[in-house]
Short mmCIF file of C-alpha atoms and ligand atoms in Angstrom, two decimals:
data_model
loop_
_atom_site.label_atom_id
_atom_site.label_comp_id
_atom_site.label_asym_id
_atom_site.label_seq_id
_atom_site.Cartn_x
_atom_site.Cartn_y
_atom_site.Cartn_z
CA MET A 179 18.20 13.58 -14.51
CA SER A 180 20.91 14.99 -12.72
CA SER A 181 23.63 11.74 -11.57
CA LYS A 182 24.24 13.46 -8.95
CA LYS A 183 24.44 11.16 -5.30
CA LEU A 184 22.54 12.57 -2.62
CA VAL A 185 20.97 11.55 0.21
CA PHE A 186 18.45 13.47 2.90
CA SER A 187 17.03 12.29 6.51
CA GLY A 188 15.32 13.06 9.25
CA VAL A 189 14.42 11.88 12.49
CA GLN A 190 11.89 13.97 14.89
CA PRO A 191 12.57 15.17 17.93
CA THR A 192 9.84 13.46 20.21
CA GLY A 193 12.34 12.14 22.85
CA ASN A 194 14.20 9.58 23.87
CA LEU A 195 15.80 8.29 20.40
CA HIS A 196 16.20 4.44 21.45
CA LEU A 197 17.53 1.34 19.63
CA GLY A 198 16.27 0.93 16.71
CA ASN A 199 16.40 4.60 15.69
CA TYR A 200 20.50 3.73 15.83
CA LEU A 201 20.63 0.18 14.19
CA GLY A 202 18.12 1.10 12.37
CA ALA A 203 19.15 4.86 10.56
CA ILE A 204 21.55 6.59 12.42
CA LYS A 205 24.38 4.38 12.07
CA ASN A 206 23.71 4.00 8.41
CA PHE A 207 23.84 7.28 8.19
CA VAL A 208 27.18 7.67 9.59
CA SER A 209 28.01 5.11 7.18
CA LEU A 210 27.11 7.92 4.01
CA GLN A 211 29.10 10.46 5.39
CA ASN A 212 32.05 10.39 4.01
CA ASP A 213 31.43 8.57 0.51
CA MET A 214 27.68 10.67 -0.30
CA ASN A 215 26.50 13.93 0.56
CA CYS A 216 24.51 13.78 2.61
CA VAL A 217 21.68 16.12 4.41
CA TYR A 218 20.31 15.09 8.14
CA CYS A 219 17.46 16.89 9.25
CA VAL A 220 15.81 17.01 12.89
CA VAL A 221 11.59 16.99 11.67
CA ASP A 222 10.13 19.10 14.67
CA LEU A 223 7.53 20.04 12.31
CA HIS A 224 6.81 16.54 12.10
CA ALA A 225 6.98 16.65 15.57
CA ILE A 226 3.70 18.87 16.54
CA THR A 227 2.28 16.70 14.31
CA THR A 228 1.00 14.64 17.73
CA PHE A 229 1.09 17.63 21.03
CA GLN A 230 4.35 18.51 22.12
CA ASN A 231 5.03 19.97 25.18
CA PRO A 232 7.22 23.64 23.89
CA ASP A 233 9.94 23.41 26.28
CA GLU A 234 10.17 19.69 26.30
CA LEU A 235 10.60 21.20 22.06
CA LYS A 236 12.67 22.94 22.45
CA ASN A 237 15.42 20.06 24.59
CA ASN A 238 13.87 17.28 22.05
CA ILE A 239 15.09 19.08 19.34
CA LEU A 240 18.10 20.04 20.60
CA GLU A 241 19.57 16.81 21.96
CA THR A 242 18.37 14.78 18.75
CA THR A 243 21.42 16.64 17.07
CA ALA A 244 23.22 16.04 19.84
CA SER A 245 22.57 12.56 19.53
CA PHE A 246 23.25 13.37 15.52
CA LEU A 247 27.33 14.56 16.21
CA ALA A 248 27.03 11.45 19.62
CA THR A 249 26.97 8.49 17.66
CA GLY A 250 29.50 10.01 14.79
CA LEU A 251 27.91 12.39 11.68
CA ASP A 252 30.22 15.55 11.47
CA PRO A 253 28.53 18.57 10.72
CA ASN A 254 31.73 19.59 8.82
CA LYS A 255 30.91 15.85 6.54
CA SER A 256 26.70 16.67 7.24
CA ILE A 257 24.19 18.86 6.73
CA ILE A 258 22.58 18.65 9.92
CA PHE A 259 19.78 21.15 10.47
CA ASN A 260 16.28 21.65 11.70
CA GLN A 261 13.59 21.98 9.17
CA SER A 262 11.63 24.11 10.42
CA SER A 263 14.26 26.54 10.11
CA VAL A 264 14.21 26.37 6.43
CA SER A 265 10.57 27.34 5.46
CA ALA A 266 10.46 26.20 2.10
CA HIS A 267 9.82 22.17 3.58
CA SER A 268 6.43 23.46 5.05
CA GLU A 269 5.56 26.01 1.18
CA LEU A 270 6.92 22.21 -1.14
CA ALA A 271 4.82 20.28 1.60
CA TRP A 272 1.66 22.92 0.55
CA ILE A 273 2.24 21.85 -3.62
CA PHE A 274 2.26 18.73 -2.19
CA ASN A 275 -0.11 18.75 -0.69
CA CYS A 276 -2.21 20.11 -3.44
CA VAL A 277 0.08 17.14 -5.76
CA SER A 278 -0.96 14.74 -4.72
CA LYS A 279 -4.39 11.93 -3.40
CA VAL A 280 -6.61 11.57 -0.60
CA GLY A 281 -6.79 7.69 -1.81
CA TRP A 282 -3.20 7.91 -1.63
CA LEU A 283 -3.02 9.18 2.27
CA ASN A 284 -6.02 7.19 3.06
CA ARG A 285 -3.74 4.32 2.99
CA MET A 286 -0.85 4.76 5.17
CA THR A 287 -0.69 2.63 8.03
CA GLN A 288 0.99 5.17 10.20
CA PHE A 289 -0.97 7.85 10.51
CA LYS A 290 -4.29 4.40 10.81
CA ASP A 291 -1.49 3.24 14.40
CA LYS A 292 -0.43 6.83 15.21
CA ALA A 293 -4.50 8.07 14.92
CA GLY A 294 -5.76 5.50 16.62
CA SER A 295 -9.56 4.61 17.27
CA ASP A 296 -10.88 7.93 16.30
CA LYS A 297 -9.19 9.13 13.78
CA GLU A 298 -11.93 12.40 13.98
CA LYS A 299 -9.93 12.87 16.88
CA ALA A 300 -6.50 13.29 15.45
CA SER A 301 -4.64 15.88 13.64
CA VAL A 302 -5.17 17.43 9.83
CA GLY A 303 -0.86 17.52 10.28
CA LEU A 304 -0.50 13.47 11.25
CA TYR A 305 -3.11 13.10 7.97
CA ILE A 306 -1.29 14.78 6.08
CA TYR A 307 2.61 13.82 7.32
CA PRO A 308 3.73 12.17 4.77
CA ASN A 309 3.37 14.98 2.66
CA LEU A 310 5.13 16.92 4.05
CA MET A 311 8.65 14.27 4.42
CA ALA A 312 8.14 14.18 0.71
CA ALA A 313 9.07 17.46 0.33
CA ASP A 314 11.96 16.71 2.72
CA ILE A 315 13.69 14.71 0.05
CA LEU A 316 12.54 16.36 -3.00
CA LEU A 317 12.87 19.75 -1.91
CA TYR A 318 17.26 18.32 -2.08
CA LYS A 319 15.97 17.33 -4.94
CA ALA A 320 17.79 13.32 -3.22
CA THR A 321 18.24 10.27 -4.10
CA HIS A 322 19.52 7.92 -1.94
CA VAL A 323 17.09 8.27 1.87
CA PRO A 324 18.40 5.35 4.71
CA VAL A 325 15.27 3.97 6.93
CA GLY A 326 13.85 2.38 8.66
CA ALA A 327 11.59 -0.50 7.27
CA ASP A 328 8.54 1.36 9.04
CA GLN A 329 9.28 4.65 6.87
CA LYS A 330 8.82 2.60 3.90
CA GLN A 331 5.35 3.66 3.00
CA HIS A 332 6.54 6.97 2.89
CA LEU A 333 8.88 6.97 1.12
CA GLU A 334 6.86 5.48 -1.64
CA LEU A 335 4.32 7.09 -1.27
CA THR A 336 7.30 9.88 -1.58
CA ARG A 337 7.66 8.73 -5.27
CA ASP A 338 4.56 8.55 -6.35
CA ILE A 339 4.52 12.00 -6.05
CA ALA A 340 6.88 13.04 -7.01
CA GLN A 341 5.97 10.33 -10.88
CA LYS A 342 2.49 12.57 -11.01
CA PHE A 343 5.28 16.31 -10.53
CA ASN A 344 6.59 15.63 -13.28
CA LYS A 345 3.95 13.69 -15.48
CA ASP A 346 1.22 17.48 -14.42
CA PHE A 347 3.02 19.96 -15.03
CA ASN A 348 5.20 18.05 -17.92
CA CYS A 349 9.39 18.33 -16.60
CA LYS A 350 10.08 14.45 -16.92
CA ASP A 351 13.37 13.92 -14.32
CA PHE A 352 12.49 17.11 -12.53
CA PHE A 353 12.14 14.92 -9.27
CA PRO A 354 14.94 11.18 -8.83
CA LEU A 355 12.74 8.52 -7.98
CA PRO A 356 14.32 8.78 -4.44
CA GLU A 357 15.74 5.44 -3.13
CA PRO A 358 14.46 3.80 0.29
CA LEU A 359 18.36 2.47 1.38
CA ILE A 360 17.06 0.43 4.47
CA LEU A 361 19.10 -2.88 5.66
CA LYS A 362 19.44 -6.63 5.14
CA ASN A 363 19.72 -6.93 9.10
CA ILE A 364 18.55 -4.95 10.87
CA SER A 365 15.25 -2.64 9.04
CA ARG A 366 12.64 -3.38 12.74
CA VAL A 367 14.46 -3.69 16.03
CA MET A 368 11.37 -5.26 17.95
CA SER A 369 10.35 -4.33 21.79
CA LEU A 370 12.02 -6.23 24.14
CA ARG A 371 8.69 -6.36 25.63
CA ASP A 372 6.89 -8.34 22.56
CA GLY A 373 8.84 -9.38 19.96
CA THR A 374 6.04 -8.62 17.76
CA LYS A 375 5.55 -5.42 17.73
CA LYS A 376 8.52 -2.59 16.68
CA MET A 377 10.80 -0.51 19.56
CA SER A 378 9.23 2.71 20.04
CA LYS A 379 10.04 5.55 22.04
CA SER A 380 6.18 5.57 21.81
CA GLU A 381 5.87 2.29 24.19
CA GLU A 382 4.63 3.42 28.05
CA SER A 383 7.50 0.84 29.45
CA ASP A 384 10.93 1.60 29.07
CA TYR A 385 11.22 -1.86 29.42
CA SER A 386 10.90 -1.98 25.80
CA ARG A 387 14.24 -0.13 24.43
CA ILE A 388 16.99 0.71 25.34
CA ASN A 389 17.26 4.83 25.06
CA LEU A 390 20.73 6.07 23.87
CA LYS A 391 20.77 7.38 27.15
CA ASP A 392 20.66 4.62 29.31
CA SER A 393 23.10 4.10 31.96
CA SER A 394 25.76 0.70 32.28
CA ASP A 395 22.89 -0.19 34.73
CA GLU A 396 19.64 0.19 33.29
CA ILE A 397 20.84 -1.24 29.14
CA VAL A 398 21.98 -4.45 32.02
CA LYS A 399 18.39 -5.00 33.76
CA LYS A 400 16.56 -3.98 30.34
CA ILE A 401 18.45 -6.72 28.76
CA LYS A 402 17.89 -10.02 31.26
CA LYS A 403 14.86 -8.81 32.06
CA ALA A 404 14.23 -8.94 27.84
CA LYS A 405 11.53 -11.71 27.11
CA SER A 406 12.86 -15.00 25.58
CA ASP A 407 11.76 -18.27 25.12
CA SER A 408 11.78 -20.84 28.07
CA GLU A 409 13.53 -23.93 25.77
CA PRO A 410 16.96 -23.02 24.83
CA ILE A 411 18.50 -20.84 21.86
CA PRO A 412 17.33 -22.89 18.43
CA ASP A 413 20.27 -24.81 15.56
CA ASN A 414 17.80 -23.29 12.70
CA ILE A 415 16.68 -19.69 11.41
CA LYS A 416 12.97 -21.80 10.37
CA SER A 417 12.11 -23.01 14.21
CA LEU A 418 13.93 -19.11 15.43
CA GLU A 419 11.53 -17.43 13.62
CA LYS A 420 9.03 -18.59 15.24
CA LYS A 421 9.54 -16.59 18.46
CA PRO A 422 9.84 -14.25 17.84
CA GLU A 423 11.80 -11.86 20.76
CA ALA A 424 14.67 -14.70 20.39
CA LEU A 425 14.74 -13.58 16.80
CA ASN A 426 14.90 -10.61 17.94
CA LEU A 427 17.42 -10.49 20.03
CA LEU A 428 19.88 -12.99 18.09
CA THR A 429 19.50 -10.15 15.03
CA ILE A 430 20.25 -7.16 17.88
CA TYR A 431 23.54 -8.90 18.76
CA SER A 432 24.04 -10.06 14.51
CA GLU A 433 24.14 -7.13 14.08
CA VAL A 434 26.06 -5.72 17.12
CA SER A 435 28.09 -8.53 16.66
CA LYS A 436 29.36 -7.71 13.34
CA THR A 437 28.41 -10.77 11.88
CA ASN A 438 25.25 -12.11 10.47
CA LEU A 439 22.36 -14.25 12.16
CA GLU A 440 23.23 -16.85 10.22
CA LYS A 441 26.72 -17.66 12.40
CA ALA A 442 25.25 -16.63 15.71
CA LEU A 443 22.56 -19.40 15.60
CA ILE A 444 26.17 -20.82 14.46
CA GLU A 445 26.97 -19.47 17.80
CA MET A 446 25.07 -19.09 20.35
CA ALA A 447 23.10 -22.70 19.05
CA GLY A 448 21.67 -25.18 21.61
CA LYS A 449 22.35 -21.97 24.56
CA GLU A 450 20.36 -21.13 26.99
CA TYR A 451 19.19 -17.15 26.55
CA SER A 452 21.14 -15.75 29.89
CA TYR A 453 23.85 -16.49 27.74
CA ILE A 454 23.20 -14.73 25.19
CA LYS A 455 21.82 -11.94 27.01
CA GLY A 456 25.10 -12.17 28.50
CA LYS A 457 27.48 -10.97 25.23
CA LEU A 458 24.48 -9.22 24.65
CA ALA A 459 24.39 -7.24 27.31
CA ASP A 460 28.33 -6.60 26.78
CA LEU A 461 28.06 -5.27 23.58
CA LEU A 462 25.96 -2.88 24.09
CA VAL A 463 27.07 -1.26 26.24
CA ALA A 464 30.23 -0.96 24.96
CA GLU A 465 28.26 0.36 22.21
CA ILE A 466 25.61 3.45 23.82
CA SER A 467 27.21 3.98 27.04
CA PRO A 468 29.10 6.12 24.94
CA ILE A 469 26.94 7.48 23.08
CA GLY A 470 24.77 8.90 25.78
CA LYS A 471 27.32 10.06 27.94
CA GLU A 472 28.95 11.83 24.62
CA ILE A 473 25.13 13.29 24.99
CA VAL A 474 24.85 13.87 27.73
CA LYS A 475 28.11 16.45 27.79
CA LEU A 476 26.98 18.23 24.41
CA MET A 477 23.27 19.16 26.34
CA ASN A 478 25.66 21.04 28.58
CA ASP A 479 26.27 23.33 25.62
CA LYS A 480 23.05 24.73 23.85
CA THR A 481 24.87 27.00 22.55
CA HIS A 482 27.12 25.29 21.12
CA LEU A 483 25.13 23.33 19.12
CA THR A 484 22.63 25.81 18.42
CA LYS A 485 25.02 27.20 16.48
CA ILE A 486 25.49 24.24 14.89
CA LEU A 487 21.97 23.80 13.45
CA LYS A 488 22.13 27.63 12.46
CA LYS A 489 24.88 26.52 9.74
CA GLY A 490 23.27 23.65 8.69
CA SER A 491 20.87 25.92 8.14
CA GLU A 492 22.55 28.40 5.75
CA LYS A 493 23.85 25.61 4.53
CA ALA A 494 20.99 24.25 4.15
CA SER A 495 18.34 26.86 2.60
CA ILE A 496 21.10 27.98 0.54
CA LYS A 497 20.46 23.72 -2.27
CA ALA A 498 16.92 24.98 -1.50
CA GLU A 499 15.90 27.74 -1.33
CA GLU A 500 17.42 27.32 -5.20
CA ASN A 501 14.94 23.84 -5.82
CA LEU A 502 11.87 25.68 -4.34
CA LYS A 503 12.62 29.22 -7.54
CA ASN A 504 12.84 26.39 -10.06
CA ILE A 505 9.82 24.20 -8.64
CA ARG A 506 7.60 27.26 -8.16
CA GLU A 507 8.42 28.79 -12.62
CA LYS A 508 7.39 24.60 -13.02
CA VAL A 509 3.61 25.37 -11.46
CA GLY A 510 3.06 28.58 -13.21
CA LEU A 511 3.86 31.02 -9.49
CA ILE A 512 5.00 34.37 -9.56
P1 LIG B 626 11.42 8.67 13.01
O1 LIG B 626 11.70 9.63 14.54
O2 LIG B 626 10.50 7.82 13.66
O3 LIG B 626 12.37 7.28 13.45
C1 LIG B 626 14.38 7.85 12.75
C2 LIG B 626 14.33 6.73 11.92
O4 LIG B 626 14.16 5.24 12.52
C3 LIG B 626 14.02 4.83 12.54
N1 LIG B 626 13.26 3.35 13.37
C4 LIG B 626 13.14 1.80 13.13
N2 LIG B 626 14.40 1.32 12.58
C5 LIG B 626 14.61 0.10 12.62
N3 LIG B 626 14.27 -0.61 14.21
C6 LIG B 626 13.16 0.08 14.12
N4 LIG B 626 12.43 -0.17 15.83
C7 LIG B 626 12.45 2.23 14.53
N5 LIG B 626 12.37 2.88 14.90
C8 LIG B 626 12.56 3.57 14.08
C9 LIG B 626 13.12 4.81 11.26
O5 LIG B 626 12.53 4.37 10.34
C10 LIG B 626 14.02 6.41 10.40
O6 LIG B 626 14.47 5.91 9.71
N6 LIG B 626 8.46 10.77 9.35
C11 LIG B 626 10.03 9.61 10.40
C12 LIG B 626 10.48 10.79 10.10
C13 LIG B 626 11.48 11.47 8.66
C14 LIG B 626 12.09 11.81 7.46
C15 LIG B 626 11.88 12.27 6.78
C16 LIG B 626 12.94 10.24 7.41
C17 LIG B 626 10.18 13.26 8.30
N7 LIG B 626 11.60 13.77 7.07
C18 LIG B 626 12.55 12.25 5.51
C19 LIG B 626 13.31 9.68 6.45
C20 LIG B 626 13.06 11.12 5.06
C21 LIG B 626 9.83 9.22 11.09
O7 LIG B 626 9.22 9.50 11.32
O8 LIG B 626 10.78 8.71 12.00
#
């Protein structure tokens, strides 16, 4: 097996990137780019598994690219591109549709969540979404995949597909088995309105999330209104775990104040939630507002963003085409 490490990850351009995307994944993309070869993809083909307005999609592809740059991704260090511009992703996804099993896909909880109660009406694309995700990763023979906890099951499926392909086509170690890189402290940022649900772009109430583009005032207002608890902050993790909204606020606080949950609890035990909310709002304004402003600035020059994607696609295509050629050979396609 090639020992070369390669990082791959993707973000859907469905608008409103939020604190969960940032703390759970994108911030980690940025720290990895200094030490490893990294490929970061705006996964527009995944986005269209649910209907997207075409004009909004175009804008969101550029805005996600702008968000990558605004959070510190550097196109001179990382390859940044959009998925649909490298057609090898779709081609490998088809091959994987023929390797992956219906039984495996039937177990995917994200499909069940997204399709809702009427699965018959979900697109076929939404159902086979994880096979495309496996194609994204394995097309580059990526070894490490930074993601939030919600993507863990998709990564397990990717490993199953890699293993089955290697076995079916008698090519031991051809595809590496990629490792998920899931941050221990902050793998799942929860909704500010309901600590049992993850923070998400699709939740109706905008008060449930901090968007990267929120103004300082909006950030302060949302943290102030975040659900907490009537009793003071407990002094131990066991009690905190029984209060999901409080646990979420303390987890976010510990992350943005660069400490850990234990230390944050020592600092906050016995205090009212208004105290932590004030401190958290200040920290979030300091970290998120400059990103939001930079996104807006970058979106004023869409030609520049398009050029970055084009250059990234050219670099990604070279790797992708070379690997796809070998994959086609293994399968017996001429
Ligand atoms: P997406 O676009 O939903 O989310 C992008 C990244 O943000 C993470 N994330 C969170 N982390 C912590 N707390 C949250 N509340 C939260 N919400 C989102 C996600 O885990 C993800 O890492 N299927 C992927 C996109 C994808 C991909 C790939 C990822 C397509 N191909 C290949 C890795 C490798 C998705 O829908 O992410």
